[in-house]
Amino acid sequence: MSKRKSKETCLTHGECISQTQTMLRERFCHQKIPGKPFGVESQHKHLLELLKRTAVHGESNSVLIVGPRGAGKTMLLNCVLNELLEVKHVQENVLQVQLNGLLQTDDRIALKEITRQLHLENVVGDKVFGSFAENLAFLLEALKKGDRSSSRPVLFILDEFDLFAHHKNQTLLYNLFDVSQSAQTPVAVIGLTCRLDVLELLEKRVKSRFSHRQIHLLSSFRFKQYLEIFKMQLSLPEDFTDRRFAEEWNQNIKSLCEDRSVEDVLQKHFCSSKDFRSLHMLLMLALSRVTVSHPAIKPTDLLEASRLCTMDSKANILHGLSVLELCLIIAMKHLNDIYDGEPFNFQMVYNEFQKFIQRKSHSVHNFEKPVVIKAFEHLHQLELIKPMEGPSVRTQKEYQLVKLLLDNSQIMDALQKYPQCPTDVKQWAASAFG
Amino acid sequence: MPALIQHPGFSELELRCVEEKLVCRESQVSMLLSIFGEPQQYSYPSVFIYGHAATGKSFVTQTLLREHQLPHALLNCVECSTSRLLFEHILNQLCAHSPSPDNEFSSHTRCDSFNDFIRLYRQLADLQQQKSTTYIVLDRAEALRDMDANLLSGFLRLQELVGGNVTVIFLSEIVWDKFRLNTGCFEPLIICFPDYSKAELQQILSLDHHPDYSADLYASYINILLGVFYSVCRDLKELRHLAALNFTKFCEPLVKGEAKESDTHRLWRNIEPHLKKAMQTVYLREISRSQWEEMQRKEGELHLKGLSAHAHVELPYYSKFLLIAAYLASFNPARADKRFFLKHHGKIKKTNFLKKHEKTSNHLLGPKPFPLDRLLAIFYSIVDSRVAPTANIFSQISSLVVLQLLALVGHDDQLNSPKYKCAVSFDFIRAIAR
């Protein structure tokens, strides 16, 4: 199963593959990108400058990093923080508090989390504070160093910043920005959010204390740079244990980039979404096919990965329906065509179905009404049809109005792929009037 | 059978064992295993598996995780309907704590919010020093959409929030498109479990053949069963239930000595009407399994009443006429009353009304409300004998409302002229009219 390599390296082929997988998976799944993220040099410089001013010079600051999902906001911030912490003075002094809007759903929880991350639980003890501001002031006071002259700089990182704006009175935001404006302690408030209109969410008093400094990450690179990123993400670094294997691998990646079909796949992905995260998903799917027997990524792997990413889920669900349920969907399609998309009820659908059975069908058996109702309810359970209003006792089940959540083209496509579809059903679907 | 699943991280023995248990799901299993990677490697933070009911989603995931002894927690989101239950179940399973009489059925620790969950999870991970990926499986994930808003987004990016090696697997019948949130979220890897084809269903159903009879006999039985039920229902669970119920009836001629195993035509003739009857009763859960078995044991045709059978309701003489009058009032337009009821005194042929109902679209739209006076007018005209308007008649109307055969439309306190609507179908009326 494993081939013995030359004597200089003590790694077998299998172990090389395993190590490659480990390293690349860390990159794609756990976002451990080596070096700077591509294409964001100016933003990187800006943010680093800002944080240096707080950490080294003691100046308070606030900034918002804004960008769509997967644009690389957290990646950028982590990169900048790593670079910052390389300075010894900074590493010893600066404190970090990481808050997340998904976790701290309340200002009270947020305050407890801040206390915990600053390791001040013992200092606070059982004290009861009158207001949020008092509590925060006490915490920051407690951070002052022994000689009471200067305080340690604190970096507050607020992930999902827009969710904090939905808290009651926005107390946490108000107090943090307040502290960053007054000269008490050097504090940097960094918010990360995906909403471009985040400033509209802030109250007037909070907005006025914010410095209005925003860093936008809008993935504004072109296709050529996208290809570069693709190559860089897949390449093994220089310090990989087996140099020969790494060189072979990188050579293979380079030839992949020049392949026509791979370029088409990447072009398709680039046109639908440019962000890093969808690229990582594609690369992860391609990487998962690499094994000892299949030691390099081929263009077919990428094609297969692309196909998996862009599959139509509803078509797959339609593929698994029984013939009776499919007939009901076609009956609904006809109703939609005749009545221009107005909602219908089960009785109308059953009527259409009966017309088909009596006039045109040879292969579909005439089922009893309760059996047809059960099929209709199955469609409702799969959320292919949606009731116009909630379940009510007033109207009977058969007369409640529903809407079909499928498009005509989806239905016709599904019929093409349906296994062993009876021909009279197909003809009924294609005919203009039921 | 050639070895179809290969994986470096797990032993050959385990893989063969898994392969035997998971029939017809080889490609899905190999895909899942390739995404999981070796136990200590990172896997994609969230995976979303969708497919029809009984396509093996829960079974495959469970078997894979158990056989390969990967640390995991299995949850059903319908069962754990609040966030507290969800978190505590996960923590209990991860530290192998089960509520029992010893610890007074308590959980490992109390965990209310997502923040606490992350903190406790991190503590647990530090304690256990787990090197391999932990998997959290959330079954019936569509229920998460109705719970707290931060749960779905939080679980999608659990790996990032916890900072460790954990993957969350979501299983659902509903497609991912219906889960997306307005401000976006971390997109999971989407895997489809396609429905079984007819041949695969045959293969799987033949696996639980009775040891007393040959596999070929059971295979021909399954063939007949699928012939009747395949166009209505493809759910493996339902088909297995029906197969188990009807097998004794199928083997009856063999037991009695009337036919041999190779006499397929005879066996088919015996069982087919039986299966057709099953479709109307047991398939619709109109009668219970024990009732069905009892019916099979007794010779001859027993007309067993289903749950929604009309003969369950015994109405007094005048109530029947009131209900018929209500039906006529609901489904006939008011202006047609004069035509119907003035010319024909007393004896009204119901067949005339049948033909007229077919043409009106009222029949499809549902019953219309009518005032009390109209009901009484129609009632007096269809009852043969002269009836005095006593309180008896009015109280019968209220009892029909209580039985939900009539529905009260409008406000409760409209005592002057209450409006009603007929709440039963035409078949019911026809059954009563006999």
Tab-separated table of N, CA, C and O in Angstrom, chain B residues 241 245 282 285-298 302 304:
chain	number	residue	atom	x	y	z
B	241	HIS	N	-43.290	-2.119	7.321
B	241	HIS	CA	-44.447	-2.365	8.189
B	241	HIS	C	-45.504	-3.184	7.450
B	241	HIS	O	-46.012	-4.189	7.945
B	245	LEU	N	-46.783	-7.113	8.128
B	245	LEU	CA	-48.178	-7.393	8.473
B	245	LEU	C	-48.799	-8.445	7.581
B	245	LEU	O	-49.627	-9.231	8.015
B	282	VAL	N	-54.896	-0.001	6.729
B	282	VAL	CA	-53.703	0.060	7.566
B	282	VAL	C	-52.732	1.134	7.089
B	282	VAL	O	-52.136	1.848	7.882
B	285	ARG	N	-53.575	4.278	8.424
B	285	ARG	CA	-53.687	4.208	9.874
B	285	ARG	C	-55.135	4.383	10.338
B	285	ARG	O	-55.391	4.934	11.394
B	286	GLU	N	-56.062	3.902	9.524
B	286	GLU	CA	-57.458	3.971	9.932
B	286	GLU	C	-57.748	2.926	10.992
B	286	GLU	O	-58.557	3.114	11.876
B	287	ILE	N	-57.107	1.753	10.842
B	287	ILE	CA	-57.270	0.740	11.890
B	287	ILE	C	-55.888	0.363	12.375
B	287	ILE	O	-54.897	0.542	11.685
B	288	SER	N	-55.829	-0.182	13.566
B	288	SER	CA	-54.519	-0.458	14.150
B	288	SER	C	-53.999	-1.807	13.668
B	288	SER	O	-54.710	-2.587	13.059
B	289	ARG	N	-52.729	-2.041	13.977
B	289	ARG	CA	-52.085	-3.276	13.549
B	289	ARG	C	-52.776	-4.495	14.149
B	289	ARG	O	-52.992	-5.502	13.485
B	290	SER	N	-53.153	-4.429	15.428
B	290	SER	CA	-53.765	-5.596	16.069
B	290	SER	C	-55.134	-5.879	15.478
B	290	SER	O	-55.512	-7.036	15.300
B	291	GLN	N	-55.850	-4.802	15.127
B	291	GLN	CA	-57.160	-5.005	14.493
B	291	GLN	C	-57.002	-5.693	13.150
B	291	GLN	O	-57.774	-6.579	12.784
B	292	TRP	N	-55.970	-5.293	12.425
B	292	TRP	CA	-55.735	-5.861	11.105
B	292	TRP	C	-55.403	-7.338	11.221
B	292	TRP	O	-55.900	-8.169	10.466
B	293	GLU	N	-54.561	-7.665	12.192
B	293	GLU	CA	-54.172	-9.064	12.346
B	293	GLU	C	-55.361	-9.920	12.759
B	293	GLU	O	-55.528	-11.056	12.299
B	294	GLU	N	-56.205	-9.353	13.600
B	294	GLU	CA	-57.398	-10.091	14.021
B	294	GLU	C	-58.306	-10.346	12.823
B	294	GLU	O	-58.850	-11.428	12.653
B	295	MET	N	-58.409	-9.328	11.982
B	295	MET	CA	-59.253	-9.453	10.800
B	295	MET	C	-58.741	-10.538	9.874
B	295	MET	O	-59.506	-11.272	9.249
B	296	GLN	N	-57.423	-10.662	9.819
B	296	GLN	CA	-56.835	-11.666	8.945
B	296	GLN	C	-57.095	-13.068	9.473
B	296	GLN	O	-57.265	-14.009	8.727
B	297	ARG	N	-57.088	-13.160	10.810
B	297	ARG	CA	-57.262	-14.491	11.382
B	297	ARG	C	-58.666	-15.011	11.130
B	297	ARG	O	-58.862	-16.166	10.839
B	298	LYS	N	-59.651	-14.121	11.248
B	298	LYS	CA	-61.037	-14.568	11.051
B	298	LYS	C	-61.286	-14.757	9.571
B	298	LYS	O	-60.936	-13.936	8.746
B	302	LEU	N	-64.581	-9.313	6.670
B	302	LEU	CA	-65.119	-8.563	7.803
B	302	LEU	C	-64.997	-7.086	7.474
B	302	LEU	O	-63.915	-6.588	7.227
B	304	LEU	N	-64.410	-3.963	8.617
B	304	LEU	CA	-64.001	-3.290	9.842
B	304	LEU	C	-64.102	-1.787	9.638
B	304	LEU	O	-63.727	-1.273	8.602
